[in-house]
Tab-separated table of C-alpha atoms in Angstrom:
chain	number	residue	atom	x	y	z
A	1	UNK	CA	61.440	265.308	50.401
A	2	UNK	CA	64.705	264.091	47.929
A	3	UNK	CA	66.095	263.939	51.948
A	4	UNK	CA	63.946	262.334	53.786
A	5	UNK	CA	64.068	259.866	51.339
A	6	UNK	CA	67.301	258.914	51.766
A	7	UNK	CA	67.130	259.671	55.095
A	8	UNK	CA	64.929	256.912	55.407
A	9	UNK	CA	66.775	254.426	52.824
A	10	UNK	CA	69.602	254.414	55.630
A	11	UNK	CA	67.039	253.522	58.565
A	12	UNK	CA	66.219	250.696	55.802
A	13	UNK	CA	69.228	249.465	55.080
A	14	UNK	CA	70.459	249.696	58.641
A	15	UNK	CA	67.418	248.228	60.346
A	16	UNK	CA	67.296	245.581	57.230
A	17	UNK	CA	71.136	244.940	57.509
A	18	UNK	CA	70.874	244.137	61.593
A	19	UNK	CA	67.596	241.964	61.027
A	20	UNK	CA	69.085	239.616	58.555
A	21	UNK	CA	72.353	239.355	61.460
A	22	UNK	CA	69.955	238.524	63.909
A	23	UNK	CA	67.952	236.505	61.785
A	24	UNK	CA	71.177	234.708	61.014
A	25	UNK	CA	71.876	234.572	64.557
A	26	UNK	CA	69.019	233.013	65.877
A	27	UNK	CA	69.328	229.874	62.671
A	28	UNK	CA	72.530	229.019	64.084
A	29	UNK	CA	71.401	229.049	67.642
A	30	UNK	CA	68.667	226.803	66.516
A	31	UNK	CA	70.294	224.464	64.496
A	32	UNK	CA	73.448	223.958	67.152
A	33	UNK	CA	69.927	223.827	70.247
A	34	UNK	CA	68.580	221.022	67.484
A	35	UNK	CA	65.609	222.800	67.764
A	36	UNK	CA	65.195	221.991	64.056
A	37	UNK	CA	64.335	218.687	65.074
A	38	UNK	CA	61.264	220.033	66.472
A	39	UNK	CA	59.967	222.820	64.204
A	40	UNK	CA	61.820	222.103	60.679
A	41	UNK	CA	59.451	224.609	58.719
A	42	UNK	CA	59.983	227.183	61.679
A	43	UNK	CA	64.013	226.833	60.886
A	44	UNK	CA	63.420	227.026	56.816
A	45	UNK	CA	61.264	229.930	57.105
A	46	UNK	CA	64.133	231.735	59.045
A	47	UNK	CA	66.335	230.454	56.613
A	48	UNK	CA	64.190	231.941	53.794
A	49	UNK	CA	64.157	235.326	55.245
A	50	UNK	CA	67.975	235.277	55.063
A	51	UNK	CA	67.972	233.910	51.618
A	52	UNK	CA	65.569	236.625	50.512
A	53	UNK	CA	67.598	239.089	52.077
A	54	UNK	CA	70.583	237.965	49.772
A	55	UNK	CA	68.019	237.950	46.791
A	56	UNK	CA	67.083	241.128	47.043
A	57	UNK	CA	70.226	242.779	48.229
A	58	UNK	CA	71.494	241.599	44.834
A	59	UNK	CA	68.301	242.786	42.933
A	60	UNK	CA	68.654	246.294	44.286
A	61	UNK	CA	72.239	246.735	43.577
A	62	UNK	CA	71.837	245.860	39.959
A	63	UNK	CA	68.290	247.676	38.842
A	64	UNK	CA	67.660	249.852	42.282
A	65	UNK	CA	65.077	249.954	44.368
A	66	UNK	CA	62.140	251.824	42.283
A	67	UNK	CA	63.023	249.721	39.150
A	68	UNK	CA	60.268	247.104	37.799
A	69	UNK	CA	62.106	244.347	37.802
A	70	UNK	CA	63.023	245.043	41.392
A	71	UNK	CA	59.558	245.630	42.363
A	72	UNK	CA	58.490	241.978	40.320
A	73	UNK	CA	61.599	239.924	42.470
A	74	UNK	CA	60.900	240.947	45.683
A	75	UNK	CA	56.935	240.143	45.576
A	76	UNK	CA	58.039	236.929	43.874
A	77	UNK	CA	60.354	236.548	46.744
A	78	UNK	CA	57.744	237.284	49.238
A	79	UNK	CA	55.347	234.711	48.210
A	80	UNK	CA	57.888	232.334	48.889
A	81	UNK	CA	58.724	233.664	51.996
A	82	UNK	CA	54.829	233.732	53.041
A	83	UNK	CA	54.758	230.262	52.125
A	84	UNK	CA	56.970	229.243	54.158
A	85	UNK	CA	55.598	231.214	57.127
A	86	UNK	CA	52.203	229.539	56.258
A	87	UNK	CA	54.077	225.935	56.519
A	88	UNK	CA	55.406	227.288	59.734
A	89	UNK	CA	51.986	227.843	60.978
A	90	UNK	CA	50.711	224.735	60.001
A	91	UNK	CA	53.379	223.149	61.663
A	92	UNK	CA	52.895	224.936	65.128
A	93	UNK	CA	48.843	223.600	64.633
A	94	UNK	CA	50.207	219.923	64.219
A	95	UNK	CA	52.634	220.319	67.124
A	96	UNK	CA	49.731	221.486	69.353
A	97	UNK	CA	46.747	219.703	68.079
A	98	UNK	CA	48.293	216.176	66.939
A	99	UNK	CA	48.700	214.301	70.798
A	100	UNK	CA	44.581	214.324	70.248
A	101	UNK	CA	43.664	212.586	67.229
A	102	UNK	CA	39.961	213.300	67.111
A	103	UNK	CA	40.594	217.076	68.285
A	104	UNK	CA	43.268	217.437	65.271
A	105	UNK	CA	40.657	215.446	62.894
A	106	UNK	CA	38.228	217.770	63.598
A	107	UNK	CA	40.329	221.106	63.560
A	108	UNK	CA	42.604	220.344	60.696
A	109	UNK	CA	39.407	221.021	58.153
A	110	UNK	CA	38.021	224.034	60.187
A	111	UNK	CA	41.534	225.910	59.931
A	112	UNK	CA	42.283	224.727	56.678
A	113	UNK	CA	38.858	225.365	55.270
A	114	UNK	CA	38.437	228.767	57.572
A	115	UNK	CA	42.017	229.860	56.465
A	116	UNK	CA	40.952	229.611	52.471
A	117	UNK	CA	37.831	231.004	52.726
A	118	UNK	CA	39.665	234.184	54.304
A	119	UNK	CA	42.206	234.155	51.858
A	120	UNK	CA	39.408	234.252	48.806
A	121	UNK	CA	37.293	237.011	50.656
A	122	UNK	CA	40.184	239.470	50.961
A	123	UNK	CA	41.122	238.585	47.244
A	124	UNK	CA	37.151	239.234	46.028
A	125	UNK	CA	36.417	241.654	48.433
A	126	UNK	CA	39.456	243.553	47.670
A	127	UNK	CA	38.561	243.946	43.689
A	128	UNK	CA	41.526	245.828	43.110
A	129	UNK	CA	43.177	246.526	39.700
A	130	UNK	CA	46.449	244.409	38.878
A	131	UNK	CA	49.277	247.248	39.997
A	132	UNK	CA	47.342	246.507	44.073
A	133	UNK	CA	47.256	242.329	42.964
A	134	UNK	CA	50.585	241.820	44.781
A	135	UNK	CA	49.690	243.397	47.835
A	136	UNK	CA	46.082	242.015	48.074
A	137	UNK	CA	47.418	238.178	47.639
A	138	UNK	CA	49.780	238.912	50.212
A	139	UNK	CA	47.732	240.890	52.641
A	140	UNK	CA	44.576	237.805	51.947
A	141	UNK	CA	47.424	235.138	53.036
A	142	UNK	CA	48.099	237.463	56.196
A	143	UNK	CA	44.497	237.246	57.162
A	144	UNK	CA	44.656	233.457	56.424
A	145	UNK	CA	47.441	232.463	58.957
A	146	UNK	CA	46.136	235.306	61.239
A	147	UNK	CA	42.647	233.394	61.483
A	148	UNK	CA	44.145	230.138	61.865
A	149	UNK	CA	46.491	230.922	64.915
A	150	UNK	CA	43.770	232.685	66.740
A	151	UNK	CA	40.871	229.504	65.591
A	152	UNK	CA	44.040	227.123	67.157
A	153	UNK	CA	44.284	229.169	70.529
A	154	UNK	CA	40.318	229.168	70.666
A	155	UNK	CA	40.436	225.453	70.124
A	156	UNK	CA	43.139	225.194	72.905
A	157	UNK	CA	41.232	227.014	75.304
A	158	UNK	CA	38.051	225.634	74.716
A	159	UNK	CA	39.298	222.017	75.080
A	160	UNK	CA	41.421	223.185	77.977
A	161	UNK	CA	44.257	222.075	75.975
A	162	UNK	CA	48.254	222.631	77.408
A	163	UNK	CA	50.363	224.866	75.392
A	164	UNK	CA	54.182	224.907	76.446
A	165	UNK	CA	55.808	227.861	76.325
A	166	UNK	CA	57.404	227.909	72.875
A	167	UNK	CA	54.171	227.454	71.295
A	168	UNK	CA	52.319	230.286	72.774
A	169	UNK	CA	55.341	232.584	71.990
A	170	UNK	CA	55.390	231.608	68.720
A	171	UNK	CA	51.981	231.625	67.909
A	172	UNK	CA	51.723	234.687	69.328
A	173	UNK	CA	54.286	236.413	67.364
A	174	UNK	CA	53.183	234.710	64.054
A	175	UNK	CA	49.249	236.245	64.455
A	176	UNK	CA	50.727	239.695	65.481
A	177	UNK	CA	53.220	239.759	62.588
A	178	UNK	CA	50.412	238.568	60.304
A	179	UNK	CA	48.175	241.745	61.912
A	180	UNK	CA	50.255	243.860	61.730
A	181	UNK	CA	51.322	243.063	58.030
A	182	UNK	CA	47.463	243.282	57.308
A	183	UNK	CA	47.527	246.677	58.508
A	184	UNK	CA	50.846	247.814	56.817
A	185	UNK	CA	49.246	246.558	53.403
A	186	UNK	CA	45.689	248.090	53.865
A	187	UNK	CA	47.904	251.641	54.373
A	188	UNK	CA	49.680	250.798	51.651
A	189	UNK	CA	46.743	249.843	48.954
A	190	UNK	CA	45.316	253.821	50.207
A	191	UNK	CA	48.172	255.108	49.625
A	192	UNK	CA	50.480	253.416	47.138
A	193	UNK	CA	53.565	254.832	46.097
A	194	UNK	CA	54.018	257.611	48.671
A	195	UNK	CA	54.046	255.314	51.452
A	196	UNK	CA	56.407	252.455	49.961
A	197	UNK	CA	59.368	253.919	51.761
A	198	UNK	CA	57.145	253.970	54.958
A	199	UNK	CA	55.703	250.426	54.248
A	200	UNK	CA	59.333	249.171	53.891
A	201	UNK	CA	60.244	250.429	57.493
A	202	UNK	CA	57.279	249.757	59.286
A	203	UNK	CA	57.880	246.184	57.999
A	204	UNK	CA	61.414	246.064	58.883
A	205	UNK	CA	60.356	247.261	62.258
A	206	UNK	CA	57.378	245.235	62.783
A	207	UNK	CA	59.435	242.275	61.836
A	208	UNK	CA	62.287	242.809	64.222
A	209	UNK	CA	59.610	242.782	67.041
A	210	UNK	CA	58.531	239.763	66.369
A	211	UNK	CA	61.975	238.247	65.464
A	212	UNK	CA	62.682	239.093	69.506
A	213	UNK	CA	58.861	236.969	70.620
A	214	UNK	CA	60.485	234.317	68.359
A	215	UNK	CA	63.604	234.242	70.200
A	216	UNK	CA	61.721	234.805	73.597
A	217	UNK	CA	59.832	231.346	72.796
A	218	UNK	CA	63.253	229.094	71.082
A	219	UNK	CA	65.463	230.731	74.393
A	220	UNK	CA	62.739	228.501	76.629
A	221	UNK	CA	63.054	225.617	74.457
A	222	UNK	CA	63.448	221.950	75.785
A	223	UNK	CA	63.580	219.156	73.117
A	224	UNK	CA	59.536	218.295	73.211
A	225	UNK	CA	58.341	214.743	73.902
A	226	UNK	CA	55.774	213.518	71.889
A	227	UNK	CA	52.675	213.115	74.127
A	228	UNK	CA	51.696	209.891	73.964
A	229	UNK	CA	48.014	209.716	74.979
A	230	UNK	CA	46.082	206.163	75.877
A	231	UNK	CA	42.969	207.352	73.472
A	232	UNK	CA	39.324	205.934	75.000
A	233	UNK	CA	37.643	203.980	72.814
A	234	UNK	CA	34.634	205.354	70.594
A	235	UNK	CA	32.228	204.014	72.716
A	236	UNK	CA	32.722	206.077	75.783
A	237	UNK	CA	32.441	209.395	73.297
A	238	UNK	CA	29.194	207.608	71.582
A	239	UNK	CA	27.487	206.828	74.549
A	240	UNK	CA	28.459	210.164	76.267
A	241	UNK	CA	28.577	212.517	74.407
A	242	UNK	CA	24.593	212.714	73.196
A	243	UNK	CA	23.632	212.316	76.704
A	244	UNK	CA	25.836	215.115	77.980
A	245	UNK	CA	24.221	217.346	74.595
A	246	UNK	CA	20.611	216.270	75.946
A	247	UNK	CA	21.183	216.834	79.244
A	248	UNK	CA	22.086	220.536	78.043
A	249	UNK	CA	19.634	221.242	76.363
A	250	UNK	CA	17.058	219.835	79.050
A	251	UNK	CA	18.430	222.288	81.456
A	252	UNK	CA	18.318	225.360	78.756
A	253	UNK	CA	15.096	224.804	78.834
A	254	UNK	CA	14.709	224.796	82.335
A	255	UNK	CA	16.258	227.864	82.432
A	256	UNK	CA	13.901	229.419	79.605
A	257	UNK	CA	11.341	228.359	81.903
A	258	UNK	CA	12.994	230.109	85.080
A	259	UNK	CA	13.271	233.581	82.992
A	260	UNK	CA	9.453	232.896	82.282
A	261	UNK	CA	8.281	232.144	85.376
A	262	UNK	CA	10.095	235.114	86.423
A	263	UNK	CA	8.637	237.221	84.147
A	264	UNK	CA	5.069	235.915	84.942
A	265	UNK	CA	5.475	236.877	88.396
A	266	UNK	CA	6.783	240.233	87.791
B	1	UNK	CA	35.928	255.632	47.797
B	2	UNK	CA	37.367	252.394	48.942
B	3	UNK	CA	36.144	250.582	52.049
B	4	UNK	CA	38.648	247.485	52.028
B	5	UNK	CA	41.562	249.031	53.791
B	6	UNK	CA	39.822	249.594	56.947
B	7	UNK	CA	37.351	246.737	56.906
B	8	UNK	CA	41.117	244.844	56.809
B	9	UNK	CA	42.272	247.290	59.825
B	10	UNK	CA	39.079	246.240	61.701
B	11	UNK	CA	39.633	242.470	61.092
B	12	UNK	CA	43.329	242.943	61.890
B	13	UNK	CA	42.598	244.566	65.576
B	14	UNK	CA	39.913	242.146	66.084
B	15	UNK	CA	41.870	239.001	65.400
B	16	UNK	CA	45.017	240.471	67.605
B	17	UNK	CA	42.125	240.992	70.346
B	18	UNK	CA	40.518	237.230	69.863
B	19	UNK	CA	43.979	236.401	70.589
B	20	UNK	CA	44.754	238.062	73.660
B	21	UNK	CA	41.616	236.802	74.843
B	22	UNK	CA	42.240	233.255	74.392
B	23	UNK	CA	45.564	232.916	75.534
B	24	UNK	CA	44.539	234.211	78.652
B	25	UNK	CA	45.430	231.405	81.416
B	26	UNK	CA	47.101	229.031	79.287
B	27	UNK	CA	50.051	228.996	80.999
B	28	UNK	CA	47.977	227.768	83.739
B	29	UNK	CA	45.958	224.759	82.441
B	30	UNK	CA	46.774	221.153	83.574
B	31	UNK	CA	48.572	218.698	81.900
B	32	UNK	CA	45.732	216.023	80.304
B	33	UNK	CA	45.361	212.679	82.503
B	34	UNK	CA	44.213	209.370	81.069
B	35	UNK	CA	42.614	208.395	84.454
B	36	UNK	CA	38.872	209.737	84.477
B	37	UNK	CA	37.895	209.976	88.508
B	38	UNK	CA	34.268	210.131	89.030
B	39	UNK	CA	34.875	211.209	92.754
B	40	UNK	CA	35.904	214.633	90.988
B	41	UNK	CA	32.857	215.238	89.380
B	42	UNK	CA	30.072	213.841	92.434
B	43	UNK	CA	27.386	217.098	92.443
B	44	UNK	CA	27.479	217.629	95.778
B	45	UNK	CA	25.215	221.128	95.966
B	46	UNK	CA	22.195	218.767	95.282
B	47	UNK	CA	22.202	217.280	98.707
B	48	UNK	CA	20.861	220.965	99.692
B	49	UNK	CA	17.906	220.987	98.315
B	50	UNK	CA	15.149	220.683	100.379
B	51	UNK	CA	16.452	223.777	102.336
B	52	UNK	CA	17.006	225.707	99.383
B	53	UNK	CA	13.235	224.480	98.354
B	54	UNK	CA	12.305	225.167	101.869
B	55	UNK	CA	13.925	228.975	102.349
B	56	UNK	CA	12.146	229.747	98.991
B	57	UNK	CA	8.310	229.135	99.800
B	58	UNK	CA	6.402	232.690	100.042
B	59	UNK	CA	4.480	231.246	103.195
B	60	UNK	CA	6.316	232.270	106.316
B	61	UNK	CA	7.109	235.908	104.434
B	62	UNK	CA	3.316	236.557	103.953
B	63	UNK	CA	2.730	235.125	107.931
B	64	UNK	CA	5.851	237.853	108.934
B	65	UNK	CA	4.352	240.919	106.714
B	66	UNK	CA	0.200	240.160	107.629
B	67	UNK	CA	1.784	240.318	111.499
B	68	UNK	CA	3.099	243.533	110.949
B	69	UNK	CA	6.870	242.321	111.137
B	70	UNK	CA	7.238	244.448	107.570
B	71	UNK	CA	11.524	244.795	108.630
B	72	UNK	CA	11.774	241.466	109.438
B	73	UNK	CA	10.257	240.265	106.319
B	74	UNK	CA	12.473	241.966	103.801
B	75	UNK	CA	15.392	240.947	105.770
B	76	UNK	CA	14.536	237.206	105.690
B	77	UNK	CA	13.741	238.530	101.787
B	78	UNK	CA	17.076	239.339	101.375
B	79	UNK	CA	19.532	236.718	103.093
B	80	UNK	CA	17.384	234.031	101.309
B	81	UNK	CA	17.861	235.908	98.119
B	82	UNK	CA	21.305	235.797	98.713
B	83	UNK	CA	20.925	232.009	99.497
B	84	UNK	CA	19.231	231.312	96.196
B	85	UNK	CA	22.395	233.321	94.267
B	86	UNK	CA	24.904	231.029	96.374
B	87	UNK	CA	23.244	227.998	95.443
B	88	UNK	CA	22.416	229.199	91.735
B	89	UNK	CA	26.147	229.704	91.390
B	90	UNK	CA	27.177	226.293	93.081
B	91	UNK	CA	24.640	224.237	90.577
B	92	UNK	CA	26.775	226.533	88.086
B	93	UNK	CA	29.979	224.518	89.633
B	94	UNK	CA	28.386	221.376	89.421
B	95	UNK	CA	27.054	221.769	85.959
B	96	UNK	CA	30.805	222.993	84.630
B	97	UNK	CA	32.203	220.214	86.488
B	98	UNK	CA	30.442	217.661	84.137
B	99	UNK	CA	31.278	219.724	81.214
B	100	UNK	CA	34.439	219.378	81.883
B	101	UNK	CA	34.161	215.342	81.821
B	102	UNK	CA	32.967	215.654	78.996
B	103	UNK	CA	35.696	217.914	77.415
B	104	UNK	CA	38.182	215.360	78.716
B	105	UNK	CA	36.165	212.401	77.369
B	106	UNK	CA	36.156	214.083	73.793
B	107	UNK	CA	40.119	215.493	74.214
B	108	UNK	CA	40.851	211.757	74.807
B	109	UNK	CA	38.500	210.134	71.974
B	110	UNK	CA	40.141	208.807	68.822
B	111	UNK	CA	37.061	210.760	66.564
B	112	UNK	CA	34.948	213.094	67.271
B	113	UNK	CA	31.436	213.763	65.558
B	114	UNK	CA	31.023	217.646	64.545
B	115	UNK	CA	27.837	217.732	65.261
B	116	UNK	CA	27.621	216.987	68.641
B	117	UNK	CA	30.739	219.116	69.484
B	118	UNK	CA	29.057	221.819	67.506
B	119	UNK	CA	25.818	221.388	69.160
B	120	UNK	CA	27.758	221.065	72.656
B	121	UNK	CA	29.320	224.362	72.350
B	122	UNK	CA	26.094	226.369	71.214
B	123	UNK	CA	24.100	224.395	74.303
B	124	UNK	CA	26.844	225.948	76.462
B	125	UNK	CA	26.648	229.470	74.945
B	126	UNK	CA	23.323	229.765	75.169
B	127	UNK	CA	23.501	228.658	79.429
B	128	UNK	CA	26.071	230.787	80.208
B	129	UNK	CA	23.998	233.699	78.544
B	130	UNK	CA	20.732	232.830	79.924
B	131	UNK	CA	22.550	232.051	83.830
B	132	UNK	CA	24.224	235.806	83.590
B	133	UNK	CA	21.033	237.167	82.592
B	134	UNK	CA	18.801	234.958	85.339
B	135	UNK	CA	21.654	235.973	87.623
B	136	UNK	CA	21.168	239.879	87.105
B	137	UNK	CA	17.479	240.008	87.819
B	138	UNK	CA	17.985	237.509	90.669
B	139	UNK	CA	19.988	240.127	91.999
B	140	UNK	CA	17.685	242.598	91.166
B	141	UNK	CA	15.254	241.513	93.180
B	142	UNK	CA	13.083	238.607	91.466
B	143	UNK	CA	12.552	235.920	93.595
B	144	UNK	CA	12.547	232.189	92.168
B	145	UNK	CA	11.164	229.162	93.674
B	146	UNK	CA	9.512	225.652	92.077
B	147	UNK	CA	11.506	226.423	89.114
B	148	UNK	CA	14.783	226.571	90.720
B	149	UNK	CA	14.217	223.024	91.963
B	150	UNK	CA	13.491	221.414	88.011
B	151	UNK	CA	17.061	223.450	87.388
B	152	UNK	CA	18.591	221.273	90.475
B	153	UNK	CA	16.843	218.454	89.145
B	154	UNK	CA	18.265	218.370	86.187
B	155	UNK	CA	21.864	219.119	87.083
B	156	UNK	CA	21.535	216.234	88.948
B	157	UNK	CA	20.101	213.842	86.660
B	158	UNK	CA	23.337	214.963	84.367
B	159	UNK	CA	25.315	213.390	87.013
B	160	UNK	CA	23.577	210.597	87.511
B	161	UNK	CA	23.620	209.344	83.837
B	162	UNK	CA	27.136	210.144	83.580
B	163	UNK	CA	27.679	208.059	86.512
B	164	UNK	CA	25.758	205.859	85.443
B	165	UNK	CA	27.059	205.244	81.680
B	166	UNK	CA	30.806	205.405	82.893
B	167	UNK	CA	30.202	202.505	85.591
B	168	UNK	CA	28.454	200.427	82.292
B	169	UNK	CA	30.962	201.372	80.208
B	170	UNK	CA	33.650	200.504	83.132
B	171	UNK	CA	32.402	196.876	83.796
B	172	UNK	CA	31.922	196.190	80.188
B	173	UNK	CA	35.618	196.753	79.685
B	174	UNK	CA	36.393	194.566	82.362
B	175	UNK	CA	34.174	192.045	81.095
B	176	UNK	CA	35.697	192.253	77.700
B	177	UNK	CA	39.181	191.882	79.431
B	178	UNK	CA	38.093	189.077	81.142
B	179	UNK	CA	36.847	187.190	77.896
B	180	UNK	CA	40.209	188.470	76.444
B	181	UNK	CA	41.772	186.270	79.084
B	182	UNK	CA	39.600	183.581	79.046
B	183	UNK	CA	39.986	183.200	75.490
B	184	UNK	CA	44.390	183.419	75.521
């Protein structure tokens, strides 16, 4: 067991030693593309990755990986990290949602208001004691940034909105990271301390995979123009819009009356 | 024993497969234009209607079947059947078409009212359900007749108001342009 262990405290450290290269890799490539321009929070939660890296690479070598006060850095670490991912998210929702001002002032209260409510259901429903706390704030902020990519790409498609490339990379890596983190956590609440050495690698792993979609989306990157957008004015949505809902619901009916009819005959 | 873990594995597996699902095609969609064309969104299936009202009466089956022409009868059955599907699916087009003006009109509007864009998307939930289900039997074997033409009816009455409204809202713009200039 002692050997496995360790065994798997080298994949750790190896896999955790060429993510934070990469990592650091792919900030330089996207500070000298200026991509920061374009997605600041993106580049500062990269950045904060590599600056918890540091953190904790200093916290182990002085009280070890088991030790409390290791355990209390790195979640304190991780909330900062998650925060910035969060800001990330939001950031990819402006980016795509903005260009339409009444789309983004409608949406901006559904994901922000959908994204909290998901984050205090996993911490209620989750009623665990204070040793699982840590890993139930972080797994309710997972389902959080998970529901609001996948309410922005239902938005997108319903509106037939365009997504460029980056953005459906990127959102797509964020949600799966954030899924797969949910699952990682819900293992790890069942089984607590004999899978932390699992959890660890799994995360290191399901990290580096998305670390690639990221760099899959930023390699495609062109410096994006804002849309600029000649908005209608209110009065074609007033006068429209109602009609087009009556209309609707005129022809449901019809329909109801079809299926009757039908039914009638049969 | 505790639930939580895999109520959190479910929600995990179904957000991942919400998201599959609606990035589906989205490399695909169009850039948005400012320019609204009405010729894009004319319901042209309407024009068909008599025919379709015509192939539907029972009359001419009942003449075919009390002659003894029993074969004949079910075949006419049939094609028309298939008639009523293709036309069924092309008021469909027509009816999607003028969703989709309105899509672009509320993409392109400054504010949007929740209500109606809530009530828009239930209206639309609730078609395509009861048009897959009307669809199934239709292919079942039901047959469908006055009813059918109120559907038509009111796909193209859609069209018309649209029309309508945009040409209203189109020369009072013009008129307000006008007074704009009038006024400088």
């Amino acid at each position: 067991m002692r050997f496995v262990l360790a065994l798997l405290s080298q994949y750790q450290y190896s896999i955790w030693g060429f993510t934070v290269a990469v990592q650091a890799a792919f900030l330089i490539y996207l500070l000298v593309r200026r991509s920061s321009k374009d997605y600041p929070l993106f580049c500062f939660y990269v950045f904060a990755g590599i600056l918890q890296a540091g953190v904790l690479k200093l916290t182990y070598w002085r009280w070890g990986f088991d030790s409390v006060r290791g355990w209390e850095i790195a979640w304190t670490t991780q909330v900062f990290v998650v925060s910035s991912r969060a800001a990330a998210v939001g950031e990819l929702c402006h980016k795509v949602l903005a260009p339409f001002h009444g789309i983004w002032g409608l949406a901006w209260r559904i994901l922000l208001g959908t994204a909290a409510l998901v984050v205090i259901l996993a911490l209620v429903l989750g009623g665990h004691d204070w040793v699982r706390i840590a890993t139930t704030v972080d797994l309710g902020l997972e389902c959080g940034m998970a529901t609001a990519i996948v309410i922005l790409f239902l938005f997108a498609r319903y509106y037939h909105l365009p997504l460029t490339f980056p953005q459906r990379w990127m959102g797509l890596a964020f949600c799966l990271y954030s899924c797969f983190r949910i699952l990682n956590d819900a293992v790890f609440q069942h089984y607590m301390q004999g899978y932390a050495s699992v959890w660890t690698l799994a995360d290191g792993v399901g990290f580096l995979m998305c670390l690639a979609l990221w760099i899959r989306a930023m390699w495609k990157w062109n410096s994006e123009r804002a849309t600029t957008l000649t908005m209608l004015p209110s009065a074609i949505y007033e006068a429209l819009i109602p009609q087009v809902n009556q209309s609707l619901l005129t022809l449901n009916e019809q329909l109801s009356r079809l299926w009757k009819h039908e039914a009638k005959r049969a | 024993m505790n639930y939580f873990p895999f109520v959190a594995g479910g929600v995990a597996l179904l957000l991942a497969g919400l998201l599959i699902w609606s990035l589906r095609r989205a490399g695909k969609r169009k850039p948005i234009s400012n320019e609204l064309v009405l010729g894009d969104f004319v319901c042209e299936h309407i024009a068909y209607l008599p025919q379709i009202r015509q192939s539907l009466l029972d009359q001419d089956i009942h003449f075919l079947s009390g002659k003894g022409h029993r074969r004949l009868a079910q075949k006419i059955r049939r094609e028309r059947r298939k008639i009523t599907l293709a036309y069924l699916d092309a008021l469909r087009n027509d009816f999607d078409q003028l969703l989709n003006l309105a899509r672009v009109v509320a993409v392109l509007s400054p504010e949007l009212v929740p209500g109606q864009e809530w009530k828009r998307l239930q209206l639309t939930m609730i078609f395509a359900v009861k048009y897959r289900v009307l669809r199934t039997r239709l292919l079942l074997g039901a047959s469908v007749s006055e009813p059918l033409c109120g559907l038509s009816m009111v796909v193209s009455k859609l069209a018309i108001d649209m029309e309508r409204a945009i040409t209203e809202l189109g020369e009072r713009a013009a008129l307000g342009s006008e007074t704009g200039s009038t006024l400088d």
